[in-house]
XYZ file of C-alpha atoms in Angstrom:
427
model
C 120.692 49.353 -8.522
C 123.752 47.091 -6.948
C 125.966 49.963 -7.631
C 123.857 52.186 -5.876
C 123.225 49.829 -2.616
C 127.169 49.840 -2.391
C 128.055 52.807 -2.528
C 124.535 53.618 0.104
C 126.431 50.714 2.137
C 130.211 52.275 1.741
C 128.824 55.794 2.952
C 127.303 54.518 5.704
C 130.196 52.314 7.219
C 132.146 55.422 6.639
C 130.019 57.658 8.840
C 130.001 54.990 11.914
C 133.588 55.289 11.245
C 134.017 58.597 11.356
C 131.663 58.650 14.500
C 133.678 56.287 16.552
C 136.444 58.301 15.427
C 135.071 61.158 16.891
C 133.550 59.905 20.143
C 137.390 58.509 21.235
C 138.796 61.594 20.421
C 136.309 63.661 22.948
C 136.504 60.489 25.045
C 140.269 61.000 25.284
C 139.949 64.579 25.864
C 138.125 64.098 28.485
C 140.649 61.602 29.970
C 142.907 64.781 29.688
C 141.452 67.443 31.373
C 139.453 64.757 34.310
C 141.749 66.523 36.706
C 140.958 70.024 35.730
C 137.600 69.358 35.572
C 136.887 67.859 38.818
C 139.524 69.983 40.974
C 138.625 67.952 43.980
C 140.325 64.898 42.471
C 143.320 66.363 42.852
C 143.067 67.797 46.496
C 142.143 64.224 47.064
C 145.384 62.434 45.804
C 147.584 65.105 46.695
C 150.877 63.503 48.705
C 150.994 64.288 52.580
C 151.984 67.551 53.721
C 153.272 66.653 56.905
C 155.157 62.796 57.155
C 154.855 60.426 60.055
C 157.218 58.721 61.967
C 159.146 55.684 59.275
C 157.278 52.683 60.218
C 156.974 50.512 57.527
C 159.730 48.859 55.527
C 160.317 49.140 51.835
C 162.387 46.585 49.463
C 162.964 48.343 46.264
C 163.434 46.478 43.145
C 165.624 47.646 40.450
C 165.209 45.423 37.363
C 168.102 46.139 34.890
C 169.319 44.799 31.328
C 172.220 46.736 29.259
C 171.746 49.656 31.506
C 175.696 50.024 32.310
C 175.259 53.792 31.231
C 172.493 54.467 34.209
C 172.518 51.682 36.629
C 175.261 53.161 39.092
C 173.707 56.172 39.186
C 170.309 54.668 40.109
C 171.534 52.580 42.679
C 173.099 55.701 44.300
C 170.035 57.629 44.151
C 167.259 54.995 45.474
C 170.319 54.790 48.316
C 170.087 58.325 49.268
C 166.377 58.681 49.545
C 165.452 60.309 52.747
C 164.008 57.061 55.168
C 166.272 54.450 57.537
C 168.040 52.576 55.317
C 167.719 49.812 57.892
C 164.258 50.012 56.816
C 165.476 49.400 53.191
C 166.299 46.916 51.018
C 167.422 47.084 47.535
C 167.636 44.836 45.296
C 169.635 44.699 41.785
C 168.206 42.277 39.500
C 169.794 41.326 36.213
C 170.377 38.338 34.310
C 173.947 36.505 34.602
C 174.678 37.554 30.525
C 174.648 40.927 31.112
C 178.193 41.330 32.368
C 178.152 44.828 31.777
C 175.443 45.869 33.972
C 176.424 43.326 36.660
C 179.838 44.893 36.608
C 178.226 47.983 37.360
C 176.107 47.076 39.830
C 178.678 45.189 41.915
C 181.213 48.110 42.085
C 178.502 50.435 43.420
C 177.262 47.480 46.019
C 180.873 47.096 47.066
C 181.213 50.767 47.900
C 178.503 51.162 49.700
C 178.934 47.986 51.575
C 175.572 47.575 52.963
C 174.074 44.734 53.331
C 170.737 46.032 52.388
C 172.128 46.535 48.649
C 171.723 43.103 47.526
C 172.312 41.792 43.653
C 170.099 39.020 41.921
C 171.284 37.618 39.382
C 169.552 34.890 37.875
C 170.202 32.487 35.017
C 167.053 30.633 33.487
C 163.847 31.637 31.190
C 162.061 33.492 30.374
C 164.235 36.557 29.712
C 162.145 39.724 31.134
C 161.530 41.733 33.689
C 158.342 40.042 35.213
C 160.816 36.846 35.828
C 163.423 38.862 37.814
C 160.837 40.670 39.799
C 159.174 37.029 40.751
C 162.754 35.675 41.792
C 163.759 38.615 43.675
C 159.888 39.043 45.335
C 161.107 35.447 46.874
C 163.834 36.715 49.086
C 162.352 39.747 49.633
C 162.077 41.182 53.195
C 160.224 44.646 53.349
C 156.377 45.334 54.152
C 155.969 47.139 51.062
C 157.542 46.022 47.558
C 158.395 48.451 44.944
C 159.692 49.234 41.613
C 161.930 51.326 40.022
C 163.404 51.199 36.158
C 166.852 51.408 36.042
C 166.849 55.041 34.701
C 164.940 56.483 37.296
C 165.210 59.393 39.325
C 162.836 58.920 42.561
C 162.075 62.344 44.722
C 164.467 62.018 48.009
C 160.844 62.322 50.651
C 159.025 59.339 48.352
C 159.267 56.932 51.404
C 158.124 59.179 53.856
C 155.308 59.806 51.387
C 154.233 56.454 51.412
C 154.811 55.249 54.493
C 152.543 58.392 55.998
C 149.843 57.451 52.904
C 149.755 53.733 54.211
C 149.752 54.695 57.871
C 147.421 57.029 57.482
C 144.709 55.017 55.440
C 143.245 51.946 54.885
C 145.328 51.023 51.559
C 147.186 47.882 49.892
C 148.126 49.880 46.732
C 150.068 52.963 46.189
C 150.719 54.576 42.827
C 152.532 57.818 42.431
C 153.717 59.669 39.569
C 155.883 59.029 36.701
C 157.209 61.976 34.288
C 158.780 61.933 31.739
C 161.722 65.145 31.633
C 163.327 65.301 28.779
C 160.676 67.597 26.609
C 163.311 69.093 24.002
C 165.909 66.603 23.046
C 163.654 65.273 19.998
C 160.778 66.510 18.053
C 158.759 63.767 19.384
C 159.965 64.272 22.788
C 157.616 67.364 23.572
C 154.540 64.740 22.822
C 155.736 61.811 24.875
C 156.391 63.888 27.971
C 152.800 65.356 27.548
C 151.542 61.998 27.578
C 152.634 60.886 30.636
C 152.384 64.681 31.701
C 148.182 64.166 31.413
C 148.398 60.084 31.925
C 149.858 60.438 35.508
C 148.175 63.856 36.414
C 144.723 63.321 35.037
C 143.511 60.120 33.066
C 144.976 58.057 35.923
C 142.698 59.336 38.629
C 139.709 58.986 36.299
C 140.418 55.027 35.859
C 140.852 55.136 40.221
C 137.217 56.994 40.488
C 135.383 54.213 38.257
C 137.242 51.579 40.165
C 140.067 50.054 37.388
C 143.432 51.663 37.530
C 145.922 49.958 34.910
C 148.948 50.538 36.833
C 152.156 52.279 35.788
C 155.507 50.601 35.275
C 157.548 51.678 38.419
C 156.815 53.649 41.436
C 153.789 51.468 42.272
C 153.938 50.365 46.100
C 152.036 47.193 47.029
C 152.084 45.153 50.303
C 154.213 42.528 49.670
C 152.243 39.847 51.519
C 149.469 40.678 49.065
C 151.741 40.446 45.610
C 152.699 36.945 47.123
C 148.924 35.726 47.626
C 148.595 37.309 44.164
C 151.960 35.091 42.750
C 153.869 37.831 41.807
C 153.995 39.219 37.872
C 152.781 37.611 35.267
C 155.882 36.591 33.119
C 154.121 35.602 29.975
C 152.793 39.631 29.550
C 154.803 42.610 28.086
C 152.744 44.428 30.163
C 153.290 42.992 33.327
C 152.041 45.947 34.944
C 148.556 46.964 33.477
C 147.737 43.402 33.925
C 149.021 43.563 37.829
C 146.331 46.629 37.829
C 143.469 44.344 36.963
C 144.802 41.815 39.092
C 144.766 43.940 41.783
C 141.294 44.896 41.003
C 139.989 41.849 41.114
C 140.867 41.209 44.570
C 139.706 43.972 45.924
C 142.898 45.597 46.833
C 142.138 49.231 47.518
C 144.564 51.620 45.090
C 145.490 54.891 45.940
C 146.648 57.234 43.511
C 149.132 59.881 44.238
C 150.057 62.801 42.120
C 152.406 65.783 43.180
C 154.584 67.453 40.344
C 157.082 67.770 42.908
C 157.299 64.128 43.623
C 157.307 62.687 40.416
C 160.109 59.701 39.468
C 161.593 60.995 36.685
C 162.464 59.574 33.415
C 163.285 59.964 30.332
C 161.668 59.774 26.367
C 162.996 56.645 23.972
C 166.166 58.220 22.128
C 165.425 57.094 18.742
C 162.227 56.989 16.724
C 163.093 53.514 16.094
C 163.274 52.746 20.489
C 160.055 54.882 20.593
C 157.934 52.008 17.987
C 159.610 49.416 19.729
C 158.351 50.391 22.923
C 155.137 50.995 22.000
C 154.437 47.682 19.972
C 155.636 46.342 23.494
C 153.453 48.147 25.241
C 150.119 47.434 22.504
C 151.129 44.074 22.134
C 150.743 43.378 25.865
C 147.558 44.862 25.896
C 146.094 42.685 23.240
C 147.462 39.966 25.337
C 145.227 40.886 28.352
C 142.281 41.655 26.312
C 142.351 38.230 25.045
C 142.953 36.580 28.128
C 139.762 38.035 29.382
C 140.481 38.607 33.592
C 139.158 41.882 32.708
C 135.892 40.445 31.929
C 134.977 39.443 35.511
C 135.595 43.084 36.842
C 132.503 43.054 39.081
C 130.912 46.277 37.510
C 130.057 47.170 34.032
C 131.816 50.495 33.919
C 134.730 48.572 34.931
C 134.540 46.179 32.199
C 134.168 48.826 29.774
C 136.874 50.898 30.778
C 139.255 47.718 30.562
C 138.018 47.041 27.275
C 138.210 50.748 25.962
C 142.083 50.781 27.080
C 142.755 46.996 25.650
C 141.275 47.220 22.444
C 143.238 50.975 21.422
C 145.627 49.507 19.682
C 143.998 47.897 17.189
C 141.512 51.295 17.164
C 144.742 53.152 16.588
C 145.799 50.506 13.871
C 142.689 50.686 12.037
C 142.118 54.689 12.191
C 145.871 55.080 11.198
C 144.950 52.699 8.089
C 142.032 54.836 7.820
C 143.878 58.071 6.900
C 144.732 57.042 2.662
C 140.977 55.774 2.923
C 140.120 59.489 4.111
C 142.270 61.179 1.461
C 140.836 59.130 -1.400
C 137.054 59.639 -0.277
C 137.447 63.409 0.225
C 139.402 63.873 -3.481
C 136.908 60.975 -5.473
C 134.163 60.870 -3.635
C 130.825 63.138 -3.784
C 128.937 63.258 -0.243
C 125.739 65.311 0.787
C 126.723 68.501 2.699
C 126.045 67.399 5.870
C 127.744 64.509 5.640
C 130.530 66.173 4.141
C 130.633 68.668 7.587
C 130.536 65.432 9.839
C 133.536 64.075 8.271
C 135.399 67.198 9.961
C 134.672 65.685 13.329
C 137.608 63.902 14.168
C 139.660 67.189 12.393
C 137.976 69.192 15.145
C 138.635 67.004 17.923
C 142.349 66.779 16.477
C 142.635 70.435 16.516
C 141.552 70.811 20.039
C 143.303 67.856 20.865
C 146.508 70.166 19.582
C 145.995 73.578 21.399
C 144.936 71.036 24.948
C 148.351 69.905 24.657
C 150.069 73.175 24.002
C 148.356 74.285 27.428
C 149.460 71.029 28.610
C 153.045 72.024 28.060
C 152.595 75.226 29.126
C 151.848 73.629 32.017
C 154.625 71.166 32.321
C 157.421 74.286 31.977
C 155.825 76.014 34.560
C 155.453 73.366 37.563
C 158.994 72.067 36.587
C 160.496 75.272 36.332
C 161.400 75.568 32.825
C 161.333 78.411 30.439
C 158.439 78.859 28.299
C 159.836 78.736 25.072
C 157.402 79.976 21.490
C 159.626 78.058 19.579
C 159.183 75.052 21.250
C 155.557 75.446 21.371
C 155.952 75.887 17.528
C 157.457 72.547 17.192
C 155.159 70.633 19.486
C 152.278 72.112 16.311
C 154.625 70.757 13.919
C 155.258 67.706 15.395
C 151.595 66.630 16.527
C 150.821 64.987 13.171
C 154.355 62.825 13.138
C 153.442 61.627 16.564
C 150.161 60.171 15.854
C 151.318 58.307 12.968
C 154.173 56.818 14.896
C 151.894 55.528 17.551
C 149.550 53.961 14.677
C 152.583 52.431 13.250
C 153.780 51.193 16.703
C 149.760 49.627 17.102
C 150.016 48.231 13.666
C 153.642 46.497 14.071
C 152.070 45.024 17.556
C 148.693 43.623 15.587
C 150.935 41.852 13.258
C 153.286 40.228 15.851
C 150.243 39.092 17.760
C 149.148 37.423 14.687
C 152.602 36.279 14.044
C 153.071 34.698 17.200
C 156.205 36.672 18.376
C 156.248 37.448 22.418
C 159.995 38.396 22.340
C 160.683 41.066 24.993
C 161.477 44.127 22.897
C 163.913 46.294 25.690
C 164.038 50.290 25.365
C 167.485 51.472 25.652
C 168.264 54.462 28.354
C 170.790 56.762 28.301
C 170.289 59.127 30.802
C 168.683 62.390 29.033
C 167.007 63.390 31.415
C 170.040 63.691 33.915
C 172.006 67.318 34.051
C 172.118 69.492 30.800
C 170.546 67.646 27.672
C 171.179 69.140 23.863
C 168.132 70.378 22.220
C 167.178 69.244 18.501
């Protein structure tokens, strides 16, 4: 009778299982195809078609550590962007034991000799990127602040974009788009790209229509009076930037997205699997952070609050449903279920396999507005790899569950080395 109540008890945990399982999965899906969906969205945050006048000023900061390989590029690029460079300043941030990247830095600054190119170094704790931001936002001079990563590739018109957005509307925050380029150098390349591929194009104006928009990275534009009165980045988060988004929220600041595939900052994948689950338990581990700091609990509305929670709580959904998969593989060989139940445990299979041919479109996609080759092989290995990816991101979410617990907050850095610049080998 026991016996029988526990295994009536196992099978029914399993099927609430299997349906949360199943309701992400179409809940993600429909993050992915929002855009496509509701084709007004994107007419809506479209860039500017025709740019006004350069008005507002702009100090760009360029956080950097090891980045010796990239940095003097960068700096060159965010130099040359089309906008008055009087109306410019740039700032090179980087801590005063990275020789290397300082060296860098300072031979660019010294031939361009402008004294709108400024270098920040600073010397004290903690070591991250929120903390240089926070020192350089101090001296900083422009109406609107920005970021860029030290690999980045910014489009040349992306100041005239947002100065015309800002002049033109009633806005305090600007985010554009982020893409990753480098689809082919690794088997797990094709998926990363694809994520930010739907992220920036689709899921992100979804999060802007209900009202909370975690914020990317880089290539956000606020008013700097406003990051100020907000006290700059939060330097105790390794996600400084999705917790700047609820920040943001929370004071009403009114975001704008913007996504054009022709003015994307480009970037480029993690070069090892290794870098990749690094960055991720970065990432995860910053979200578990906010979730149990609990701003995101006094979002004013309830869809708010529940799409805060949804995003800060997937990593320990992705940690649990990748520790889920030997549970799945022992139930289906050992394990008798009724027919229907037996059908219902294909859910999630379904939703993976739709998930699948989505992001084969989604690549189609990519290849065509970035004018690329459609290549059958590739699409091939995008199938293969699909599997591969999904447990690395469930071993990234586990890794960042157990240094939560652990109590390590250490700033895990991804390494760049400029793939997505030129010609990049395939493999």
């Amino acid at each position: 009778m026991l016996w029988t109540i526990f295994i009536t008890c196992l099978e029914a945990l399993y099927m609430l299982i299997i349906a949360l399982m199943t309701l992400q999965a179409i809940f993600n899906i429909r993050l992915r195809l929002f855009i496509w969906e509701e084709p007004e969205q994107a007419l809506l945050n479209s860039a500017p078609t025709v740019y006004r006048q350069p008005q507002l000023s702009f100090t760009i900061l360029l956080p950097a550590r090891h980045e010796e390989e990239v940095y003097r590029d960068t700096i060159q690029k965010v130099y040359d962007l089309n906008y008055p460079r009087k109306l410019v300043q740039i700032m090179a941030i980087c801590r005063e034991d990275d020789t290397g990247t300082i060296a860098e830095a300072r031979a660019k600054i010294n031939e361009l000799r402008d004294p709108n190119v400024q270098l920040v170094i600073f010397n004290d704790k903690p070591i991250n990127k929120p903390h240089g931001l926070n020192l350089a936002l101090q001296v900083s001079k422009g109406d609107i602040v920005t970021i860029f990563d030290a690999e980045d590739e910014p489009h040349p018109d992306i100041l005239q974009v947002i100065n015309t957005t800002y002049l033109n509307e009633q806005v305090d925050v600007v985010q554009s788009g982020v893409q990753l380029m480098n689809h082919n150098t690794k088997w797990f390349c094709f998926l990363n790209v694809l994520e930010y591929f739907f992220w920036f194009k689709s899921s992100l104006h979804f999060f802007a229509s209900v009202g909370m928009t975690p914020l990317g990275g880089n290539t956000v534009f606020v008013r700097r009076n406003l990051m100020q009165r907000l006290g700059g980045w939060d330097e105790n988060c390794l996600t400084e930037d999705a917790d700047l988004g609820i920040r943001l929220c929370l004071s009403g600041a009114r975001v704008r997205i913007i996504y054009d595939d022709e003015f994307v900052t480009k970037e480029e994948t993690p070069h090892t699997i290794e870098q990749f689950i690094k960055q991720r338990t970065r990432w995860n581990q910053g979200f578990i952070q906010i979730l149990f700091r609990g701003r995101w609990l006094k979002l004013p509305n309830l869809s708010q609050r529940l799409l805060a929670l949804y995003v800060l709580i997937l990593p320990e959904v992705q940690a649990f449903f990748t520790l889920m998969i030997p549970v799945s593989i022992v139930m289906f060989f050992f394990v008798k279920l009724p027919v229907w139940m037996a059908m219902f445990t294909f859910m999630p299979f379904y939703c993976f396999i739709l998930a699948m041919f989505i992001d084969l479109a989604g690549l189609h996609e990519f290849v065509k507005v970035h004018n690329r080759q459609w290549s059958w092989r590739e699409a091939g290995m995008l199938l293969i790899a699909f599997m591969p990816y999904q447990i690395l991101l469930g071993i990234g979410a586990i890794r960042a569950v157990y240094r939560f617990l652990k109590g390590a907050s250490n700033w895990e850095k991804t390494a760049h080395i400029g793939q997505h610049r030129g010609n990049v080998a395939k493999g």
